[in-house]
Amino acid sequence: MRISELSRRSGVPTATIKYYLREGLLPPGRATAATQAEYDETHLRRLRLVRALIGVRGLSVSATKDVLGAVAAHAGERHQVLGLVLGARPVDEDGEPAPAPGSADVDTLIGELGWQVSDHAPSRAVLGETLETLRSLGEEVSHEALLGYAALAERTAVLDLDQLDPHADPVDQAESALLRTVLLEPALLALRRLAQEHESARRNT
Amino acid sequence: MRISELSRRSGVPTATIKYYLREGLLPPGRATAATQAEYDETHLRRLRLVRALIGVRGLSVSATKDVLGAVAAHAGERHQVLGLVLGARPVDEDGEPAPAPGSADVDTLIGELGWQVSDHAPSRAVLGETLETLRSLGEEVSHEALLGYAALAERTAVLDLDQLDPHADPVDQAESALLRTVLLEPALLALRRLAQEHESARRNT
DNA sequence: CACATTGGGTAGTGGCACTATCTATGTTAG
DNA sequence: CTAACATAGATAGTGCCACTACCCAATGTG
């Protein structure tokens, strides 16, 4: 199909599609001539995926590019992909591992839980920073509470992985995992909010 | 204290503080003269809170204003506050309840769980939209899985509420709840990512 | 009473996600 | 075969947002 059909079927203006092509969010079509290119279903799917990541989850264009790049680079290594980027901190100038400043607290917690995660997982830093900020605002999260949250996170992760189709090919599986990891985030937070409202009402009897 | 001290103690430039004052994120100081106003510790705390919501959680300035306004308006009605705005959809032009398009799925789920949440909780819509988007991408979340996530969300909420100090005054309690609800979000998502990486590695033996 | 500081207001900046326009081709209906 | 229309690719422009810089009259301060 040509760009106008891609646009019509996705609801995304052609100008925006061209923009995504320039930014590398969408692979170029197969050029048939100097001013003609052919797109297929994979482009359409990718475009919808990009829109979902940007629109539903609120990722920036560059973060979206990083995420998609990570999936492409590590497809087949599911756990790598799952631990990756996403919320992520900008990497060092030189694009290297990034020191992972992860506070001692976080390291201790992960050790206690027996979790095996790579040293430079950006989530370590996110976790550390968030807890540090809360502490500075006088809202320390106790170690026990943290263990409780971690246990629930672990069960959530089990649920996440149970939903992957083990027969799908690695690339599809990685993409599916990505989609569910990232796009379910707003849903999980919404569930928490609703549960809080319910629980709070319950306690106030 | 005067604005320069507020700036020095918070690390926020005076120009930015003035901006927040204009935007209503920070209440004006007590004016002592035409070109002089006095700020106190509550301003400092509020300023740090604003910075945390914007910086750590990534809320926009206007969303931050809405959140803080909601807390002020509903302090004392903890469950109202907890269910409120936050991630939120922009309200209708007229600022009314907003129809809450919440899909039938979501209503069913909430009914099944026996949760008591207000009809116009924005989280309903967020949840519905997210699930709908995933479905359109061919990643349907089964009803059973959703029930599983909801159960975990409920336990998370219990943990959240357990950490509130029942002796604190309602306003402080509402603020504390807000802080923990909103600021813990990145931390909870980070825990999920780490848990996914661990669980995925574990399964791959 | 000289002078740096402040409150309040207005205008400017840089980044981001598009969006519009232009040109040199291509395609296609008649 | 050609006139009308649709690209691809490039460049420039737009609107919004979160600041940021500057200006002024009015202070407070040594």
XYZ file of C-alpha atoms (C1' of nucleotides) in Angstrom:
470
model
C 0.000 0.000 0.000
C 1.074 3.592 -0.404
C 1.351 6.212 2.289
C -2.138 7.575 1.825
C -3.678 4.183 2.453
C -1.452 3.662 5.471
C -2.705 6.987 6.706
C -6.342 6.198 6.038
C -6.188 2.801 7.694
C -4.356 4.036 10.778
C -5.979 7.409 11.149
C -2.571 9.059 11.329
C -1.984 12.032 8.955
C 0.576 11.435 6.228
C 2.638 14.361 7.467
C 2.932 12.633 10.823
C 3.828 9.316 9.214
C 6.626 11.036 7.329
C 7.767 12.536 10.596
C 7.889 9.088 12.215
C 9.822 7.779 9.224
C 12.361 10.559 9.632
C 12.651 9.862 13.356
C 13.163 6.174 12.719
C 10.035 5.023 14.554
C 8.829 3.393 11.380
C 11.060 1.505 8.939
C 11.070 2.998 5.417
C 8.834 1.390 2.825
C 10.200 -0.569 -0.092
C 11.075 2.131 -2.625
C 9.729 1.378 -6.082
C 10.870 4.631 -7.624
C 12.266 8.013 -6.686
C 8.939 9.220 -5.434
C 7.143 6.018 -4.622
C 7.354 3.503 -1.819
C 5.335 0.482 -0.830
C 4.202 -0.234 2.736
C 2.681 -3.412 4.104
C 0.769 -4.781 7.074
C 3.832 -4.767 9.294
C 4.097 -1.032 8.809
C 0.476 -0.611 9.745
C 0.903 -2.688 12.873
C 4.043 -0.868 13.850
C 2.334 2.460 13.342
C -0.549 1.481 15.584
C 1.937 0.273 18.157
C 3.812 3.557 18.073
C 0.587 5.501 18.463
C -0.392 3.390 21.450
C 2.941 3.860 23.184
C 2.859 7.600 22.604
C -0.833 8.176 23.135
C -1.905 5.710 25.810
C 1.260 5.427 27.769
C 2.520 8.941 27.099
C 6.010 7.986 25.999
C 7.992 10.614 24.128
C 8.916 9.990 20.523
C 12.539 9.387 21.392
C 11.696 7.048 24.278
C 9.427 5.126 21.923
C 12.270 4.814 19.469
C 14.578 3.506 22.184
C 12.037 0.957 23.313
C 11.401 -0.352 19.843
C 15.109 -0.409 19.129
C 15.738 -2.395 22.288
C 13.167 -4.982 21.310
C 14.645 -5.356 17.863
C 18.172 -5.644 19.231
C 17.405 -8.162 21.936
C 14.539 -10.170 20.540
C 15.092 -13.720 21.679
C 16.464 -12.654 25.021
C 13.129 -12.080 26.610
C 14.324 -11.265 30.109
C 16.755 -8.715 28.765
C 14.020 -6.980 26.882
C 11.696 -7.047 29.821
C 14.214 -5.432 32.113
C 15.042 -2.751 29.630
C 14.817 0.963 29.116
C 11.197 2.020 28.937
C 10.784 4.523 31.745
C 14.340 5.176 31.209
C 16.985 7.584 32.187
C 18.991 9.099 29.346
C 22.159 7.122 28.792
C 25.613 8.601 29.093
C 27.027 10.656 26.272
C 28.950 7.660 25.089
C 25.946 5.380 25.156
C 27.583 3.045 27.670
C 25.936 0.934 30.374
C 25.337 3.978 32.594
C 26.845 3.628 36.064
C 23.534 2.698 37.718
C 23.784 4.850 40.818
C 21.236 2.532 42.480
C 21.164 3.270 46.173
C 22.394 0.687 48.634
C 18.800 0.217 49.819
C 17.733 -1.026 46.444
C 20.670 -3.391 46.139
C 19.916 -4.772 49.578
C 16.262 -5.246 48.740
C 17.000 -7.053 45.512
C 19.529 -9.232 47.273
C 17.083 -10.113 50.026
C 14.448 -11.055 47.494
C 16.899 -13.221 45.656
C 16.047 -11.474 42.421
C 18.447 -11.847 39.577
C 18.483 -8.652 37.595
C 21.237 -7.029 35.608
C 23.336 -4.445 37.420
C 22.535 -1.684 35.019
C 18.773 -2.127 34.834
C 17.425 1.435 34.740
C 14.583 0.439 37.027
C 17.081 0.154 39.857
C 17.845 3.838 39.575
C 14.209 4.812 39.169
C 13.334 2.900 42.295
C 16.191 4.402 44.277
C 15.432 7.943 43.231
C 11.748 7.663 43.935
C 12.289 6.297 47.420
C 14.882 8.956 48.085
C 12.497 11.715 47.015
C 9.739 10.382 49.232
C 12.153 10.216 52.130
C 13.179 13.809 51.603
C 9.521 14.770 51.817
C 9.165 13.000 55.142
C 7.320 9.999 53.726
C 9.766 7.200 54.346
C 8.641 3.851 52.981
C 9.512 1.215 55.567
C 11.555 -1.792 54.606
C 8.648 -4.096 55.457
C 6.270 -2.139 53.263
C 8.798 -2.271 50.455
C 9.076 -6.034 50.824
C 5.311 -6.215 50.633
C 5.187 -4.190 47.439
C 7.987 -6.270 45.967
C 6.122 -9.492 46.705
C 3.047 -8.140 44.945
C 5.181 -6.971 42.025
C 6.568 -10.476 41.750
C 3.111 -11.966 41.556
C 2.165 -9.376 38.962
C 5.185 -10.376 36.915
C 4.194 -14.031 37.128
C 0.788 -13.114 35.819
C 2.393 -11.098 33.034
C 4.576 -13.936 31.891
C 1.837 -16.525 32.179
C 0.010 -14.670 29.458
C 2.746 -14.982 26.880
C 2.242 -17.608 24.257
C 5.249 -19.950 24.515
C 4.651 -21.197 20.985
C 4.962 -17.800 19.354
C 8.267 -16.966 17.771
C 10.751 -15.033 19.898
C 10.338 -11.747 18.060
C 6.563 -11.793 18.339
C 6.867 -12.849 21.928
C 9.194 -9.984 22.711
C 6.852 -7.525 21.071
C 3.877 -8.948 22.885
C 5.740 -8.749 26.183
C 6.665 -5.167 25.490
C 3.123 -4.232 24.659
C 1.727 -5.820 27.770
C 4.435 -4.478 30.002
C 4.191 -0.915 28.836
C 0.575 -0.541 27.879
C -0.759 -2.319 30.932
C 0.964 0.192 33.155
C -1.781 2.808 33.079
C -4.323 0.034 33.627
C -2.526 -1.350 36.660
C -2.206 2.098 38.180
C -5.878 2.731 37.507
C -6.757 -0.525 39.254
C -4.693 0.541 42.227
C -6.519 3.866 42.407
C -9.889 2.188 42.242
C -8.848 -0.343 44.853
C -7.637 2.461 47.096
C -10.937 4.234 46.832
C -12.812 1.045 47.608
C -10.570 0.072 50.488
C -10.664 3.562 51.944
C -14.447 3.620 51.794
C -14.572 0.180 53.380
C -12.423 1.259 56.298
C -14.429 4.388 56.932
C -17.374 2.032 57.183
C 11.439 34.212 54.685
C 11.590 36.073 51.399
C 11.572 34.620 47.937
C 15.334 34.419 47.596
C 15.620 32.306 50.723
C 12.777 30.079 49.540
C 14.713 29.688 46.333
C 17.990 28.939 48.057
C 16.465 26.378 50.417
C 14.505 24.571 47.708
C 16.962 24.832 44.874
C 14.260 26.262 42.611
C 15.108 29.528 40.781
C 13.116 32.575 41.865
C 11.824 33.027 38.325
C 10.323 29.550 38.498
C 8.821 30.192 41.915
C 7.144 33.290 40.541
C 5.853 31.192 37.673
C 4.365 28.653 40.076
C 2.776 31.499 42.047
C 1.161 32.828 38.875
C -0.060 29.367 37.967
C -1.535 28.870 41.402
C 0.647 25.914 42.352
C 1.952 27.838 45.315
C -0.219 30.085 47.504
C 0.953 33.722 47.598
C 3.046 34.800 50.545
C 1.771 37.173 53.180
C 2.287 40.592 51.624
C 3.982 43.012 53.975
C 4.230 45.837 51.457
C 3.804 46.525 47.773
C 7.049 44.836 46.923
C 7.533 42.500 49.813
C 5.995 39.216 50.863
C 6.768 36.719 53.542
C 6.892 32.951 52.971
C 7.051 30.208 55.576
C 7.806 26.528 55.992
C 4.509 25.483 54.458
C 5.503 27.224 51.255
C 8.803 25.423 51.250
C 7.137 22.073 51.775
C 4.570 22.764 49.105
C 7.263 23.799 46.693
C 9.194 20.580 47.256
C 5.974 18.638 46.812
C 5.255 20.376 43.510
C 8.764 19.671 42.292
C 8.425 16.014 43.179
C 5.109 15.643 41.371
C 6.447 17.366 38.281
C 9.956 15.947 38.315
C 9.640 12.412 39.657
C 6.198 11.522 38.461
C 6.215 13.671 35.352
C 2.906 15.420 35.926
C 2.269 18.575 33.939
C 1.966 21.873 35.741
C -1.782 22.002 35.216
C -2.300 18.383 36.318
C -0.287 19.163 39.426
C -2.516 22.120 40.100
C -5.620 19.967 39.719
C -4.278 17.341 42.065
C -3.356 19.818 44.742
C -6.683 21.558 44.337
C -8.526 18.280 44.699
C -6.710 17.499 47.912
C -7.490 20.916 49.339
C -11.134 20.683 48.320
C -11.757 17.190 49.604
C -9.413 16.905 52.567
C -11.218 14.846 55.162
C -12.863 12.672 52.580
C -9.919 10.442 52.120
C -11.464 7.936 49.761
C -12.704 10.705 47.515
C -9.233 12.127 47.287
C -7.665 8.770 46.638
C -9.986 8.009 43.776
C -9.444 11.390 42.192
C -7.950 12.933 39.123
C -4.222 12.401 39.070
C -3.550 10.547 35.839
C -6.516 12.303 34.650
C -8.375 12.987 31.507
C -9.151 16.609 30.844
C -12.617 17.416 32.094
C -15.413 18.605 29.860
C -15.510 22.222 28.818
C -18.076 22.915 31.485
C -16.073 21.255 34.216
C -18.853 18.799 34.950
C -18.506 15.194 36.236
C -17.541 13.976 32.773
C -19.826 11.208 31.503
C -17.332 8.448 32.361
C -17.538 6.449 29.141
C -16.220 3.440 31.129
C -16.710 0.389 29.011
C -19.147 -2.283 30.080
C -16.194 -4.598 30.769
C -14.889 -2.304 33.434
C -18.283 -1.907 35.082
C -18.699 -5.666 35.104
C -15.286 -6.195 36.616
C -15.858 -3.660 39.361
C -19.226 -5.167 40.086
C -17.788 -8.665 40.290
C -15.097 -7.524 42.669
C -17.676 -5.828 44.842
C -15.686 -2.621 44.743
C -17.451 0.530 45.697
C -16.084 3.351 43.627
C -17.729 6.508 42.389
C -19.269 6.384 38.940
C -17.184 9.195 37.591
C -13.784 8.050 38.844
C -11.434 8.892 35.958
C -9.574 5.649 36.533
C -12.555 3.784 35.138
C -12.091 5.484 31.799
C -8.326 5.048 31.844
C -8.752 1.355 32.489
C -11.364 0.963 29.788
C -9.359 2.822 27.179
C -6.182 0.960 27.902
C -7.814 -2.441 27.636
C -9.555 -1.367 24.460
C -6.281 -0.233 22.913
C -4.576 -3.496 23.784
C -7.468 -5.412 22.292
C -7.224 -3.430 19.067
C -3.572 -4.429 18.878
C -4.462 -8.074 19.214
C -3.384 -8.382 22.836
C -6.630 -9.091 24.599
C -6.318 -9.324 28.365
C -8.461 -12.218 29.516
C -11.055 -11.734 32.162
C -9.254 -14.125 34.492
C -5.995 -12.261 34.108
C -7.789 -9.019 34.813
C -9.273 -10.476 37.987
C -5.775 -11.520 38.983
C -4.398 -8.053 38.465
C -7.323 -6.557 40.337
C -6.724 -8.840 43.320
C -3.102 -7.767 43.427
C -4.126 -4.116 43.111
C -6.424 -4.581 46.052
C -3.622 -5.958 48.185
C -1.419 -3.084 47.094
C -4.110 -0.654 48.178
C -4.354 -2.342 51.563
C -0.627 -1.918 51.960
C -0.933 1.724 50.943
C -3.609 2.494 53.472
C -1.902 0.556 56.245
C 0.915 3.018 56.043
C -1.196 6.071 56.781
C -1.015 7.408 60.295
C -4.590 7.312 61.645
C -3.707 9.892 64.281
C -2.599 12.544 61.810
C -5.091 15.254 61.021
C -7.230 14.754 57.929
C -5.466 17.340 55.817
C -2.028 15.917 56.539
C -3.372 12.441 55.981
C -4.818 13.399 52.624
C -1.544 14.971 51.575
C 0.396 11.973 52.737
C -1.947 9.652 50.859
C -1.570 11.739 47.733
C 2.172 11.702 47.966
C 2.347 7.970 48.449
C -0.217 7.244 45.785
C 1.351 9.379 43.128
C 5.021 9.251 43.928
C 5.099 5.537 44.564
C 3.793 4.886 41.081
C 7.168 4.979 39.338
C 8.577 2.814 42.119
C 5.865 0.189 41.785
C 6.308 0.057 38.035
C 10.051 -0.261 38.491
C 9.522 -3.159 40.897
C 7.311 -4.839 38.324
C 9.981 -4.468 35.655
C 12.646 -5.895 37.920
C 10.372 -8.749 38.931
C 9.623 -9.478 35.281
C 13.289 -9.655 34.471
C 13.915 -11.972 37.406
C 10.936 -14.177 36.680
C 11.782 -14.374 32.996
C 15.358 -15.369 33.774
C 14.102 -17.956 36.265
C 11.814 -19.558 33.692
C 14.516 -19.709 31.071
C 16.363 -21.730 33.685
C 20.448 58.095 51.336
C 22.941 55.047 47.972
C 21.954 50.608 46.382
C 20.958 45.761 46.069
C 16.509 43.241 46.572
C 11.775 42.303 45.768
C 6.951 41.741 43.702
C 4.608 41.873 39.731
C 4.197 41.950 34.967
C 5.569 41.111 30.146
C 8.208 39.159 26.716
C 11.499 35.767 25.137
C 13.620 30.887 24.836
C 14.277 26.122 23.738
C 12.300 21.731 23.186
C 8.858 18.862 21.361
C 5.409 16.897 18.325
C 3.691 17.719 14.805
C 1.962 20.321 10.269
C 2.324 22.849 5.916
C 4.502 23.712 1.797
C 7.526 23.009 -2.092
C 9.689 20.464 -5.779
C 10.719 16.841 -8.674
C 9.002 12.931 -9.871
C 5.256 9.014 -10.625
C 0.702 7.083 -11.716
C -3.480 6.902 -14.038
C -8.033 8.114 -16.156
C -9.701 9.529 -20.499
C -0.338 10.680 -24.661
C -1.373 14.034 -21.538
C -3.732 16.406 -17.892
C -4.934 15.722 -13.198
C -3.595 13.907 -9.177
C -0.528 11.454 -5.719
C 3.878 10.694 -3.886
C 8.851 10.982 -1.497
C 11.893 13.806 0.495
C 13.330 18.092 2.346
C 12.729 22.473 4.711
C 10.298 25.697 7.294
C 6.630 26.921 10.276
C 3.135 26.255 14.261
C 1.327 25.826 18.852
C 2.046 24.456 23.346
C 4.629 24.073 27.420
C 7.821 24.991 31.190
C 10.485 27.860 32.165
C 13.749 32.167 32.042
C 15.153 37.008 31.385
C 14.177 41.563 31.801
C 11.939 45.727 33.397
C 9.963 48.812 36.720
C 8.488 50.977 40.777
C 8.757 50.351 45.552
C 11.421 48.733 49.471
C 14.779 47.429 53.239
C 19.324 48.052 54.651
C 23.991 49.573 55.788
